[in-house]
Every structure is written in structure tokens, then in C-alpha cells.
mmCIF file of C-alpha atoms in Angstrom:
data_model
loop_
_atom_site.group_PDB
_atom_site.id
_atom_site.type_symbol
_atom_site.label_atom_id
_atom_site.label_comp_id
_atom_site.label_asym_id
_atom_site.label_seq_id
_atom_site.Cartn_x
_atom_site.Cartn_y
_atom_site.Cartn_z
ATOM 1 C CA UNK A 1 31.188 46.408 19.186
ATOM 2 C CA UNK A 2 34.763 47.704 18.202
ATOM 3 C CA UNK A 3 35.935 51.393 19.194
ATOM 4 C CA UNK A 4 38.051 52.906 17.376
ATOM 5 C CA UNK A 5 39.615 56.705 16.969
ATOM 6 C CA UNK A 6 39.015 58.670 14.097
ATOM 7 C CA UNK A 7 42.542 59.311 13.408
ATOM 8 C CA UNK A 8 43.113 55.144 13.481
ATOM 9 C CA UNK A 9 40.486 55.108 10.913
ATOM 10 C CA UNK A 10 42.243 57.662 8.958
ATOM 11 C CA UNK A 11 45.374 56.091 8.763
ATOM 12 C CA UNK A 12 43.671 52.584 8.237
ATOM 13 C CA UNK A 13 42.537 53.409 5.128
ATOM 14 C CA UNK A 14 44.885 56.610 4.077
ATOM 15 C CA UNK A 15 42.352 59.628 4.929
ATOM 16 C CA UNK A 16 43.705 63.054 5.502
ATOM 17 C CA UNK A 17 41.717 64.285 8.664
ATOM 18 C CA UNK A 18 40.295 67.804 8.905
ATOM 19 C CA UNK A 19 38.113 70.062 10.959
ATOM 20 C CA UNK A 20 37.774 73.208 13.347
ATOM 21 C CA UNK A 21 40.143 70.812 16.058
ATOM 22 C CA UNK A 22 41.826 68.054 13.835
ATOM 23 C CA UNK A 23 43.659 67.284 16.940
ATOM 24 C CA UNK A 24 40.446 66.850 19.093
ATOM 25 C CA UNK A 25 39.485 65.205 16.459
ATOM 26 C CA UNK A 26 41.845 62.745 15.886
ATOM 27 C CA UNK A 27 40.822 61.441 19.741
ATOM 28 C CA UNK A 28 37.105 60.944 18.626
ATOM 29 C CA UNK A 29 35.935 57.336 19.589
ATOM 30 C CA UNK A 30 33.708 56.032 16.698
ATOM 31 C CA UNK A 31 32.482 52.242 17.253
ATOM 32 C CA UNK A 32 29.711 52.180 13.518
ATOM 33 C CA UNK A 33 29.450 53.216 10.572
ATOM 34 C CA UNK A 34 25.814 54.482 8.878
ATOM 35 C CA UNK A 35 24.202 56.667 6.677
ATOM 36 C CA UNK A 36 23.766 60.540 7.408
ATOM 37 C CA UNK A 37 20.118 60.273 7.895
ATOM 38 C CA UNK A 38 20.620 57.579 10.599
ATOM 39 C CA UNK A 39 24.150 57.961 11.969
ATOM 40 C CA UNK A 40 24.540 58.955 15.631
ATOM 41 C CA UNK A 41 27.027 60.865 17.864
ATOM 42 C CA UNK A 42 29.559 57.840 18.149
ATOM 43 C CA UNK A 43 29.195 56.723 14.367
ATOM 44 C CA UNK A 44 31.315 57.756 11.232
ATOM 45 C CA UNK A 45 28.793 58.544 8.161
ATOM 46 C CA UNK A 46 29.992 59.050 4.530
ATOM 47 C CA UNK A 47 28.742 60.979 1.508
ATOM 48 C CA UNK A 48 29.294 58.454 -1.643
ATOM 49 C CA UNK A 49 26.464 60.685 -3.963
ATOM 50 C CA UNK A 50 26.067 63.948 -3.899
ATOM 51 C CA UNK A 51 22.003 64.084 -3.986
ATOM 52 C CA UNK A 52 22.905 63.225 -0.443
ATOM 53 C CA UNK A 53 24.602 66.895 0.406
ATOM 54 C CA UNK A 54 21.755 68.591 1.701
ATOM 55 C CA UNK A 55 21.811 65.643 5.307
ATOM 56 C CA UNK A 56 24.957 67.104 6.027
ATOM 57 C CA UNK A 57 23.137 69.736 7.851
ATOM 58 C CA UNK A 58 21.557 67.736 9.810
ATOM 59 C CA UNK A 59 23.358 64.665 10.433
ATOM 60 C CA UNK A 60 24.265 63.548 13.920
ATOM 61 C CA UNK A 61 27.078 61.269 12.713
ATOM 62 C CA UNK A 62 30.697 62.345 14.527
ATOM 63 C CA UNK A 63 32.440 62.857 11.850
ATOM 64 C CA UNK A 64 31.941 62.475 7.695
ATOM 65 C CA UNK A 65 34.504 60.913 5.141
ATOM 66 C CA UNK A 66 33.971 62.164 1.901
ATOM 67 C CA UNK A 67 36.261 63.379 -1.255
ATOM 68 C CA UNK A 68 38.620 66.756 -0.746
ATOM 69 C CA UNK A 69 35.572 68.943 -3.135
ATOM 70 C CA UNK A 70 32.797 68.106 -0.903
ATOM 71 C CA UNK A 71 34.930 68.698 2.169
ATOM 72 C CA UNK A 72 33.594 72.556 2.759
ATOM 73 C CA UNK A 73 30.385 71.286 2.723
ATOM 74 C CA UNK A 74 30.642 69.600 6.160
ATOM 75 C CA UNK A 75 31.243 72.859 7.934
ATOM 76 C CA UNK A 76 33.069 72.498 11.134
ATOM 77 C CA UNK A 77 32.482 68.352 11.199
ATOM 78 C CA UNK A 78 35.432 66.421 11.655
ATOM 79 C CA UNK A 79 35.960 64.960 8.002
ATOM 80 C CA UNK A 80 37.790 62.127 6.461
ATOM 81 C CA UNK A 81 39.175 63.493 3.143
ATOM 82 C CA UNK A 82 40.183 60.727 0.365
ATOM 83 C CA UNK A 83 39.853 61.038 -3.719
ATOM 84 C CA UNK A 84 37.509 57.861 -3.480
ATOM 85 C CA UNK A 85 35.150 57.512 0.015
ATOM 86 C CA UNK A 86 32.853 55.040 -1.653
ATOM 87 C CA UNK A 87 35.860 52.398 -1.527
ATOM 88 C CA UNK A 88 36.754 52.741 1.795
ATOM 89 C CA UNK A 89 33.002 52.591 3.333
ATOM 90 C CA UNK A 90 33.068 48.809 3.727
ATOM 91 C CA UNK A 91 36.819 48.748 4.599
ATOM 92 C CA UNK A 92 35.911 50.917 7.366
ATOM 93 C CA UNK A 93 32.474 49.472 8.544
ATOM 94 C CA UNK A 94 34.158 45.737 8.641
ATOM 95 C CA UNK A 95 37.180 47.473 10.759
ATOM 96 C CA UNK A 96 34.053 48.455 13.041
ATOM 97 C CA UNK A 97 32.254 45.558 13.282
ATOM 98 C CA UNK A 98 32.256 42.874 15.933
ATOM 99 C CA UNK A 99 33.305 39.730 15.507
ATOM 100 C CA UNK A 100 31.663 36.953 14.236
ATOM 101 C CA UNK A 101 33.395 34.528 16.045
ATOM 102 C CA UNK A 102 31.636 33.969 19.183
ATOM 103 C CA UNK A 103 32.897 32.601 22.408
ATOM 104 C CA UNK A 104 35.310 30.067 22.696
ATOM 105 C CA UNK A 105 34.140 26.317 22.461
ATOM 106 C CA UNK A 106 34.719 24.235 26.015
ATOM 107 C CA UNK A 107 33.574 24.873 29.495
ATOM 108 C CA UNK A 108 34.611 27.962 31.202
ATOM 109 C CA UNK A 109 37.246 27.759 34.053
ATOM 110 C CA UNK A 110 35.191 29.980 36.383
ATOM 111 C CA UNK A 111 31.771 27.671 35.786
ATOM 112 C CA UNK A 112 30.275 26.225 38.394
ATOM 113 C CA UNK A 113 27.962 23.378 38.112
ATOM 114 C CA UNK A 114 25.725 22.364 41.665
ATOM 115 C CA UNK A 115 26.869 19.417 42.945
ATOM 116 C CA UNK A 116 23.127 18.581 43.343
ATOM 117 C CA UNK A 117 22.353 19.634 39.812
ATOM 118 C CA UNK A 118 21.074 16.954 37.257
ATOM 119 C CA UNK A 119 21.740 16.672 33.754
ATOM 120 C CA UNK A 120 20.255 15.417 30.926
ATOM 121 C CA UNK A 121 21.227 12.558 28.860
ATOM 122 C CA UNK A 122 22.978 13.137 25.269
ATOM 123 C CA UNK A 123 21.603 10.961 22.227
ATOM 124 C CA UNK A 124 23.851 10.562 19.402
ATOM 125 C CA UNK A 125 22.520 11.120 16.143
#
């Protein structure tokens, strides 16, 4: 999984960041995105809709992004501040997330293979 700081995100995708300690912060390591319901200590959380307000309270997510009008209702949480959060959700989630590309085809330099060991045979198909 990727770790980032919040004030990389922030500048990734143009977010003003505020709270008690912007400078403290600005250091906070955040490696997911997720909802306020389910977001934990390490994970950035969004409000898109604001039906959703009232989990601010009790989210666990590190910090919040969410537009500059909803921004006193996060308290003392760090908080990404844009005019649209909803459009930079996914920008910020796939910034997050690991890569799909897997390890590198071939045989690793540091394998080792008994010299007693046996392999099978390869069919083509």
C-alpha cells in the first residue's frame, strides 16, 4: 500500500489544508482512502453529501477533504478544503492505491533452487 502525507495529497490535487496544527498536519502519513463510517486513523475520508455531516463526529478517519462551507463542521480534524471534493475522491484514492502490476516476470537473482531438487516437465499447449 502507498503512504503518502497529507500535505502531498493537498498539493496533488490543489487542496488548501487546515486544522488546529496545519503544520502537524501537513506531516500526517495517510496510505487509503474510505468513507467516514469506516475510515481509520491512517485513512483520508471525504464528505461528497451532506446527509453524511452528522459521521463527522465520530469518524476515525485522519483527516476529511470536503468544500470550504462544510469545513467548520470538522472541528479540529485536519481538513482538505477544495470548491469540488467529490472530483478529487478517486484522484486521490488511485494516488493511494497499490499497484497493480505485480512482481517482475523472470527468476530472481537471489533464488536458490536445490541442486537435488526435481522439476516437473512443461507441456505445451
Amino acid at each position: 500500500m502507498t503512504t503518502t502525507t497529507l500535505a502531498e495529497l493537498a498539493a496533488l490535487v490543489g487542496a488548501e489544508l487546515r486544522g488546529l496544527d496545519p503544520a502537524a498536519a501537513a506531516e500526517l502519513e495517510i496510505d487509503g482512502v474510505a468513507a467516514l463510517r469506516d475510515a481509520g486513523p491512517s485513512e483520508l475520508s471525504f464528505l461528497v453529501d451532506p446527509r453524511y455531516a452528522g459521521e463527522l463526529e465520530g469518524t476515525r478517519a485522519a483527516a476529511v477533504l470536503l468544500r470550504a462551507d462544510q469545513a467548520a463542521l470538522a472541528g479540529a480534524l485536519p481538513t482538505l478544503v477544495l470548491e469540488d471534493p467529490s472530483g478529487a475522491v478517486d484522484q486521490l484514492a488511485a494516488a493511494l492505491a497499490p499497484s497493480a502490476e505485480g512482481p517482475a516476470p523472470g527468476v530472481h537473482p537471489s533464488a536458490v533452487v536445490d541442486p537435488t531438487a526435481t522439476l516437473g516437465r512443461s507441456e505445451e499447449h
